[in-house]
Short mmCIF file of C-alpha atoms in Angstrom, two decimals:
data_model
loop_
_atom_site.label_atom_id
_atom_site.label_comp_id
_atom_site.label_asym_id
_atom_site.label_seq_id
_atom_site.Cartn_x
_atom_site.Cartn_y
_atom_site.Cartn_z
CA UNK A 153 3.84 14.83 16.13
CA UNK A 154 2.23 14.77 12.81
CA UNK A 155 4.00 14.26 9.23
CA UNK A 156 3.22 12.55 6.05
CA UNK A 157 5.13 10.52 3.51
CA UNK A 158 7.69 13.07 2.18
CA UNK A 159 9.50 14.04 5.32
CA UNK A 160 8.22 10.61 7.42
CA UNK A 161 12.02 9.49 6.55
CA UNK A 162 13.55 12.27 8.44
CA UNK A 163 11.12 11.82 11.26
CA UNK A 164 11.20 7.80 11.88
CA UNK A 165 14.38 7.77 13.39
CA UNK A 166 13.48 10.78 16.82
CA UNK A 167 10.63 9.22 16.51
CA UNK A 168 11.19 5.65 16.81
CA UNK A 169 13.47 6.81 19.74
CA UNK A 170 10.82 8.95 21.87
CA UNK A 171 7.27 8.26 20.52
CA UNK A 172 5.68 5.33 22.02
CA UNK A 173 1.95 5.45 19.71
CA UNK A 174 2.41 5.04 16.11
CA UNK A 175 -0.42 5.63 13.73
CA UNK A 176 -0.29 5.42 10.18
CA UNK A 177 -2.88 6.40 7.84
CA UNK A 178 -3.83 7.45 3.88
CA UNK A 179 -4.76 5.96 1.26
CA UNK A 180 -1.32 4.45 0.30
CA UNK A 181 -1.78 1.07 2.39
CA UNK A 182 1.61 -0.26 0.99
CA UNK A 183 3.39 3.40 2.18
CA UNK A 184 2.12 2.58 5.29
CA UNK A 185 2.91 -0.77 5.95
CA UNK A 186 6.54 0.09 4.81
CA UNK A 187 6.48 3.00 7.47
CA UNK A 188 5.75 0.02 10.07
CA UNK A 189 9.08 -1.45 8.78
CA UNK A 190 10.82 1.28 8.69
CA UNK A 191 9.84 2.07 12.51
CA UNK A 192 10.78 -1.72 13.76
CA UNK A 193 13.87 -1.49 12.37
CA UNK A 194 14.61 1.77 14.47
CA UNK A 195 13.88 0.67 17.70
CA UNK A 196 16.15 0.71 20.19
CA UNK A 197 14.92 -2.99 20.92
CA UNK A 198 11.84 -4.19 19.08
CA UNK A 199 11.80 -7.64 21.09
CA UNK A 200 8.28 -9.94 20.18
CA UNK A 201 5.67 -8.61 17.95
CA UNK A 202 2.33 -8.94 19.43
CA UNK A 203 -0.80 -8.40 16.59
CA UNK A 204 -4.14 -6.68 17.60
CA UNK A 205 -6.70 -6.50 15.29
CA UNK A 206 -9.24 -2.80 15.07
CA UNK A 207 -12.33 -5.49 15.49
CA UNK A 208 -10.45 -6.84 18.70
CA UNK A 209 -9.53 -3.50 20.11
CA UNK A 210 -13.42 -2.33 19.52
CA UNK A 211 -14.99 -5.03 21.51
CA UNK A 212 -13.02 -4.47 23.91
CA UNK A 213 -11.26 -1.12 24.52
CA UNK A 214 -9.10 -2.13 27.38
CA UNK A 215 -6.99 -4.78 25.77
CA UNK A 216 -4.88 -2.65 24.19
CA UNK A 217 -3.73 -0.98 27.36
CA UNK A 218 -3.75 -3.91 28.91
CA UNK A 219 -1.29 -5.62 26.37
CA UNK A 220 0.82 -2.98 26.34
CA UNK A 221 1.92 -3.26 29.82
CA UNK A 222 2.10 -6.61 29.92
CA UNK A 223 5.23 -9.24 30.15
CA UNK A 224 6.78 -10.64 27.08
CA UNK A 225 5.92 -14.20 27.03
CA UNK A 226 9.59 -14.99 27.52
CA UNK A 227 10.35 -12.05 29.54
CA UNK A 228 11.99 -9.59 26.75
CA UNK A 229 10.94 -6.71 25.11
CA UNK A 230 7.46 -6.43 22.60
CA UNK A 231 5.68 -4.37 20.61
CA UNK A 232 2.42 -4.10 19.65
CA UNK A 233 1.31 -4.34 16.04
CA UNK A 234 -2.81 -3.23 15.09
CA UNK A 235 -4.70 -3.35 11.77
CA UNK A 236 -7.26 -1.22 12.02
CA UNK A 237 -10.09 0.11 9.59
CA UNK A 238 -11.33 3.85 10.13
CA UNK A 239 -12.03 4.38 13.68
CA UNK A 240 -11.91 1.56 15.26
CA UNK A 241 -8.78 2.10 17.34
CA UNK A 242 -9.87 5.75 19.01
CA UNK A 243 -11.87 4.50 22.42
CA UNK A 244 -8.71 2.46 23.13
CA UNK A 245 -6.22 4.38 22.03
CA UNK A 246 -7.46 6.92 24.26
CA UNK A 247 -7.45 4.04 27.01
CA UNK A 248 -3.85 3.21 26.22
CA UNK A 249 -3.10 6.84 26.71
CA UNK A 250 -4.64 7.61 30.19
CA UNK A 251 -2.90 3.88 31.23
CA UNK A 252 -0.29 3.96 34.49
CA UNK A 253 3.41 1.96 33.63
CA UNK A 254 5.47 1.94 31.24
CA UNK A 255 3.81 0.23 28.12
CA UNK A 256 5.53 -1.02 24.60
CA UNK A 257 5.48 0.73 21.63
CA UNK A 258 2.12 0.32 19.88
CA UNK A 259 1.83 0.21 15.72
CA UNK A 260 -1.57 1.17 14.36
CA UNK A 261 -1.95 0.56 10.88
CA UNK A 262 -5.79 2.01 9.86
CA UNK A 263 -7.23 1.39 7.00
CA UNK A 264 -9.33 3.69 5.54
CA UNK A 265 -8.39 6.78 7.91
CA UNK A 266 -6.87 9.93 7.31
CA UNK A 267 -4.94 12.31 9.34
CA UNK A 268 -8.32 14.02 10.04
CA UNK A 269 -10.37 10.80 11.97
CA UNK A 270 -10.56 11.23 15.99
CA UNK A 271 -7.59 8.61 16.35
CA UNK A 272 -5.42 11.02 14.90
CA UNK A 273 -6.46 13.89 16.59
CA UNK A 274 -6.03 12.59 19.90
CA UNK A 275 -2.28 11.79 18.96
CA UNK A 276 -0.66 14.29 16.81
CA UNK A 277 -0.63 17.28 19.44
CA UNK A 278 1.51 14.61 21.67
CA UNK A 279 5.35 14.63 21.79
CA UNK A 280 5.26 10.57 22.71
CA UNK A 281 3.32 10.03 19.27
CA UNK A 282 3.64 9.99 15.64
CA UNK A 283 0.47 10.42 13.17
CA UNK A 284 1.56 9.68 9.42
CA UNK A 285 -0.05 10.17 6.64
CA UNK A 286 0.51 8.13 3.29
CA UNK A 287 -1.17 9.31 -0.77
CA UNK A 288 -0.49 7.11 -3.40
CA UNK A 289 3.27 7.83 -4.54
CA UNK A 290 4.26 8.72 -7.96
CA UNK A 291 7.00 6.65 -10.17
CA UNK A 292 9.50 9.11 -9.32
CA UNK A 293 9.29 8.96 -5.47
CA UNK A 294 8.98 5.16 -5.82
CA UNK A 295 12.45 4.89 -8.05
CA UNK A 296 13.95 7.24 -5.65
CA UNK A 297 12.83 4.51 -2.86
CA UNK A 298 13.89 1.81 -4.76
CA UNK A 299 17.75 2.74 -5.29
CA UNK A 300 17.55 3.99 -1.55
CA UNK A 301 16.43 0.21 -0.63
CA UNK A 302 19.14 -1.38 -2.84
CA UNK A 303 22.05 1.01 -1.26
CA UNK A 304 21.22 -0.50 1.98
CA UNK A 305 21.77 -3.68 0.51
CA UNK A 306 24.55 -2.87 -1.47
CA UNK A 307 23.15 -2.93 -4.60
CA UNK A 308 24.15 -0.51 -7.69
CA UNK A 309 20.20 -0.18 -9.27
CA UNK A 310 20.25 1.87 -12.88
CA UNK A 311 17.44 4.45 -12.87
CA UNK A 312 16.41 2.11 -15.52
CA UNK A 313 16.34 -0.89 -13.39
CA UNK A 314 14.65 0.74 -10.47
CA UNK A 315 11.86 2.14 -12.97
CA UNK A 316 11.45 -1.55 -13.88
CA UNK A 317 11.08 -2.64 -10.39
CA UNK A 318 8.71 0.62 -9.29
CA UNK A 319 6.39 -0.42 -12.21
CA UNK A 320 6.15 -4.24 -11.90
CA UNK A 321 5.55 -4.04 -8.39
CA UNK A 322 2.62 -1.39 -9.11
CA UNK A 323 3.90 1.46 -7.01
CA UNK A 324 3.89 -1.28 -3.96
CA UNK A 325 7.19 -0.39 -1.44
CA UNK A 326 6.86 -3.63 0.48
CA UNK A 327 6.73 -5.85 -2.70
CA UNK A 328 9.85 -3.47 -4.37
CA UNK A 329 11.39 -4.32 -0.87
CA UNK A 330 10.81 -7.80 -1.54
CA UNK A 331 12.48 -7.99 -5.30
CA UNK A 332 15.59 -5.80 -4.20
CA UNK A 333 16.27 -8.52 -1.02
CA UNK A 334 15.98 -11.09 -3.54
CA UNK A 335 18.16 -9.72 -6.34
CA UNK A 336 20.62 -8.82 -3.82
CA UNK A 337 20.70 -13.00 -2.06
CA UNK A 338 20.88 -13.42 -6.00
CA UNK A 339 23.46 -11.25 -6.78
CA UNK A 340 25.56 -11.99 -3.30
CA UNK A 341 25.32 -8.37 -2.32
CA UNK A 342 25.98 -6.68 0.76
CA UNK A 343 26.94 -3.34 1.75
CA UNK A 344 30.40 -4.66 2.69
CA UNK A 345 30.43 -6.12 -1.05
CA UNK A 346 28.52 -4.42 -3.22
CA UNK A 347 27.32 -5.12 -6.11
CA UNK A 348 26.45 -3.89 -9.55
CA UNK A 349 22.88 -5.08 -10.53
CA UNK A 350 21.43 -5.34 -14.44
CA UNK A 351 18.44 -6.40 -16.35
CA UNK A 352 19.70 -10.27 -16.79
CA UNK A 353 19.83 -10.43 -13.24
CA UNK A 354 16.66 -9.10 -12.74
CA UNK A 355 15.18 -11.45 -15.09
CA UNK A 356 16.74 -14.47 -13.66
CA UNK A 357 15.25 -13.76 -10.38
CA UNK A 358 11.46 -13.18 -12.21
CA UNK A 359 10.87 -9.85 -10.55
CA UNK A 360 9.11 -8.18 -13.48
CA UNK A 361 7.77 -11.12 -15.49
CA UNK A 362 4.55 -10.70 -16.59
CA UNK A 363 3.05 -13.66 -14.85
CA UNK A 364 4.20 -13.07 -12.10
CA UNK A 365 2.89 -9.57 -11.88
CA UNK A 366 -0.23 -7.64 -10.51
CA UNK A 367 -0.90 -5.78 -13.42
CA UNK A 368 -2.65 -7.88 -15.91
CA UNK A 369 -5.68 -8.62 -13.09
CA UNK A 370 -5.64 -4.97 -11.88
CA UNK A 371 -6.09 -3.96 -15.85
CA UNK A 372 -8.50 -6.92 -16.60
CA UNK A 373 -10.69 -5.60 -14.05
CA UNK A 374 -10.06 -1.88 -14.15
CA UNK A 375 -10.13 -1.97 -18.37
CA UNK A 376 -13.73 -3.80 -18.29
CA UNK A 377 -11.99 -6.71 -20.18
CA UNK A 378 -14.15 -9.47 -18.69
CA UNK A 379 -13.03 -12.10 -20.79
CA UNK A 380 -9.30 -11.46 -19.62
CA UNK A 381 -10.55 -11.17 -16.04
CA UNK A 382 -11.66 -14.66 -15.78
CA UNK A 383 -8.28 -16.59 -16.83
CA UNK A 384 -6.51 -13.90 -14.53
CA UNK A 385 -8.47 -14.96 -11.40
CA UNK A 386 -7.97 -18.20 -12.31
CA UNK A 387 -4.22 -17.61 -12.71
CA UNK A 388 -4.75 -16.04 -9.04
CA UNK A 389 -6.40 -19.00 -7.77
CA UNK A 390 -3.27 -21.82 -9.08
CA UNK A 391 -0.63 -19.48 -7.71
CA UNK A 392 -2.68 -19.26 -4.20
CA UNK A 393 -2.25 -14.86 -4.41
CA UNK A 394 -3.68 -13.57 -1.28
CA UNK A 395 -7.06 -11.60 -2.54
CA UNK A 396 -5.94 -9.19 0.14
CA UNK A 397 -2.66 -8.34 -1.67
CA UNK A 398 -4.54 -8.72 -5.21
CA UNK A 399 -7.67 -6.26 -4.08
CA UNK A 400 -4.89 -3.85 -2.32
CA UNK A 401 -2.85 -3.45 -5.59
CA UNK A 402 -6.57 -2.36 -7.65
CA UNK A 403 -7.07 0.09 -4.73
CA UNK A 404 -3.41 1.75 -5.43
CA UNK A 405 -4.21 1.68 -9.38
CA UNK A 406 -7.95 3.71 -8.30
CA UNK A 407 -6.15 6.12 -6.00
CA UNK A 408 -3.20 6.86 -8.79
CA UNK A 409 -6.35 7.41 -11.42
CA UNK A 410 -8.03 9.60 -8.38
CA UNK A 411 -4.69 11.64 -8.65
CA UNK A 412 -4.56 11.78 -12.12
CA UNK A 413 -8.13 12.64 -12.59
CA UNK A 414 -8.09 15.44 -10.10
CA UNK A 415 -5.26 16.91 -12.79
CA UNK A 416 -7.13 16.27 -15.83
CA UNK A 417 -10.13 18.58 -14.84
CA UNK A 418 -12.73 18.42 -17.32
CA UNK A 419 -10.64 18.17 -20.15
CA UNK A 420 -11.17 15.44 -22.76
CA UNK A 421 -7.87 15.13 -24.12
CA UNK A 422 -7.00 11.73 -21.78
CA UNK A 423 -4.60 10.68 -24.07
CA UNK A 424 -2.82 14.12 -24.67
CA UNK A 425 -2.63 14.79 -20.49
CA UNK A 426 -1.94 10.40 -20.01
CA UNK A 427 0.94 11.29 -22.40
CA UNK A 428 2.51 14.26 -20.65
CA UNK A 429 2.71 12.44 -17.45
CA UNK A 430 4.21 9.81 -18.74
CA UNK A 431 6.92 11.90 -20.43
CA UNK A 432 7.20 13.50 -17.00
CA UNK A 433 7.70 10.23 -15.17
CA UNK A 434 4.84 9.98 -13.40
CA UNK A 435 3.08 7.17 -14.92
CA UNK A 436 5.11 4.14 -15.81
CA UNK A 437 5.72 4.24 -19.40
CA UNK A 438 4.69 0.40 -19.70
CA UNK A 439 1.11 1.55 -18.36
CA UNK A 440 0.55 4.21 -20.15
CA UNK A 441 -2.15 2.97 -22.64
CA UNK A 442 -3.79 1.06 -19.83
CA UNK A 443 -4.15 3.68 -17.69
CA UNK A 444 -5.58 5.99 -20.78
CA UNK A 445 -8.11 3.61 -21.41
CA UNK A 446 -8.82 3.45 -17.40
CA UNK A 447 -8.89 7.09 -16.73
CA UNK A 448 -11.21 7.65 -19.90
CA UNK A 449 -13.50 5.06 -17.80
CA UNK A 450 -12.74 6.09 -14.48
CA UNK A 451 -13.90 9.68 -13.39
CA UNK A 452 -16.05 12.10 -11.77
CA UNK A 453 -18.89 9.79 -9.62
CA UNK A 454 -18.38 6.95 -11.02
CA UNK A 455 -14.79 7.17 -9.95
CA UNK A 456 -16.13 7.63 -6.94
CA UNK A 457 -18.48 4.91 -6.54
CA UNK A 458 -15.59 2.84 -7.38
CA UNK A 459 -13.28 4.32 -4.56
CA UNK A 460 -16.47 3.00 -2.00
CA UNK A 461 -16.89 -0.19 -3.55
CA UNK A 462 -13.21 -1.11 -2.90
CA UNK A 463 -13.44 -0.03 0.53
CA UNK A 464 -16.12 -2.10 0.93
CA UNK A 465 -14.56 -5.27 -0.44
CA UNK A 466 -12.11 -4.78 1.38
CA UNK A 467 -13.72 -4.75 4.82
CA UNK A 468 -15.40 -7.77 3.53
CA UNK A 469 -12.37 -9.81 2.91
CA UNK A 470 -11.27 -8.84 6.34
CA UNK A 471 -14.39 -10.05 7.97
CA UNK A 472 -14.63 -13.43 6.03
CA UNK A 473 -11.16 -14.60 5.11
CA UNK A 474 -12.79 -17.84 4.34
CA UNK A 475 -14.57 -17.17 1.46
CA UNK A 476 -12.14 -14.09 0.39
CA UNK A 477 -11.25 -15.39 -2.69
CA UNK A 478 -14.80 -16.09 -4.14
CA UNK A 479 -15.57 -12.30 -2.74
CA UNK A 480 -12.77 -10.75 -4.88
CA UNK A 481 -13.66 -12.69 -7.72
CA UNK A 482 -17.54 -11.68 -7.40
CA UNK A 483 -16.16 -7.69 -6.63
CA UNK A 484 -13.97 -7.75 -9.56
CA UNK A 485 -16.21 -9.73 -11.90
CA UNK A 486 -19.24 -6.68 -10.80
CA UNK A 487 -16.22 -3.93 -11.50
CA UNK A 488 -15.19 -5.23 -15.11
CA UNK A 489 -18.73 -4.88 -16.21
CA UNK A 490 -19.52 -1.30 -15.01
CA UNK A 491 -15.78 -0.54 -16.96
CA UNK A 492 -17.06 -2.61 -20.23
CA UNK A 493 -20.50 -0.53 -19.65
CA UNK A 494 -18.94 2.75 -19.81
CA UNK A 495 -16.63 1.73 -22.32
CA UNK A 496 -18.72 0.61 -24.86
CA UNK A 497 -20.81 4.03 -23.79
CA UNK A 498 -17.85 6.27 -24.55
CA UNK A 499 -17.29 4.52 -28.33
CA UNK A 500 -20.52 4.94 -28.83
CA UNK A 501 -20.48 8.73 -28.08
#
């Protein structure tokens, strides 16, 4: 079974109920790990979650099959949860699949893999699994999502009040999942009791503060503002962010320009086009000069390069969580000045 973000909703729940592989995929990370979620939540019983790692699964392909059909440590259900980068999963994944007994539903989340790599293909022609596919979402689909999460908390969220959440959260589900459980503990909500949220609320819990947001680092970096970027990794250093979740909210912002850029063609009006999406609700109107002054920095190869740099970091982070912090700091630091480069180049021109 194959699908992709727009009708995954109407698919999770047969799915969760028949499909025993799950493997999401795309370059929205965030849609993906929301789909994981989403899929837990559905199953019949999820029991003890049980985490595999791609490098894991590589070295040895059998583990995976092996875990699969194995006990519960206290005898209950499981299921198996792996993050993955490209490929990694496919020798056992095909393993798992040729495997006698009954064996636990298995989560791949794989990073860097589309609906196209040889995991996916040896799932998506099978009736017991579920390939999904996740692009970036735009601010519509991600207000949409975030009034869907607060009815299932019993929260009443304005269109203005999920735009606000959509935006600070940077187009990030499982962070806008985070801010609507916490306005709704705030607000007492449930869906026996709802309740009507509003902007004081929202500001009392901090969900769209500027310090506390992703934004100014992802802008710093992307906006070649180098002097910014430095107190904004320090700022990321006192508040202990995990460079994981700080490097994953720069990759949405790159696949967003990606989008927009692909749009834009060869045209030179950025501001003219940046404006017209933003009047049709696809950029968040409080990014709107940022992302100008990104996409007028951001395209064609250099765009690109930038796509494969961030892929790179991030495998790097994953392989030396130790030092990830320093590594982000080095990755942005080296992205800042290619985006001051080019800016100074286009003023210039």
């Amino acid at each position: 079974m194959k699908t992709n973000q727009k009708n995954f909703a109407k698919a999770a729940r047969d799915a969760a109920r028949t499909c025993k592989v799950f493997f999401f995929c795309g370059p929205d990370e965030s849609g993906a790990w929301a789909a994981v979620k989403t899929v837990v939540d559905l199953l019949p019983d999820a029991g003890e979650r049980v985490e595999l790692s791609g490098a894991d699964i590589r070295r040895d392909p059998v583990l995976l099959a092996d875990e699969a059909r194995s006990s519960s440590l206290f005898g209950g259900s499981r299921h198996i949860l792996v993050r993955a980068q490209g490929d990694e999963a496919c020798e056992a994944v095909g393993n798992h699949l040729t495997g006698q007994g009954e064996a636990c539903p298995v989560l791949i989340v794989a990073s860097g893999a589309t609906d196209k790599s040889r995991t996916a293909k040896l799932l998506e022609a099978r009736s017991d699994s579920l390939v999904a596919m996740f692009y970036p979402p735009e601010l519509g689909d991600v207000v949409f999502a975030v009034r869907q999460m607060g009815d299932a908390a019993g929260l009443k969220l304005g269109g203005n009040l999920a735009e606000r959440i959509a935006g600070a959260c940077l187009f990030d589900l499982r962070l806008a999942q985070s801010e609507v459980d916490k306005l709704a503990l705030y607000l007492d909500a449930s869906p026996q009791s709802p309740r009507a949220a509003d902007a004081a609320a929202l500001d009392a819990i901090g969900a769209a503060s500027e310090e506390d947001s992703l934004s100014p680092i992802v802008n710093a970096a992307l906006g070649g503002d180098r002097a910014r970027l430095s107190g904004e990794i320090a700022r990321m250093r006192e508040l202990s962010l995990n460079p994981v979740g700080v490097l994953l909210a720069v990759e949405r912002r790159a696949a967003q320009l990606a989008q927009l850029a692909a749009r834009l063609g060869n045209s030179p009006n950025v501001r003219g086009f940046v404006s017209s999406e933003t009047k049709a609700r696809r950029i968040f109107f409080k990014e709107e000069r940022e992302i100008e002054v990104q996409l007028g920095i951001w395209r064609g190869e250099r765009l690109s390069r930038l796509v494969d740099r961030l892929t790179g970091l991030h495998r790097e982070l994953i392989g030396n969580s130790q030092a990830a912090e320093v590594l982000l700091a080095q990755g942005l630091t080296d992205i800042a000045r290619v985006a001051a480069g080019a800016a100074a180049t286009r003023r210039q021109g």
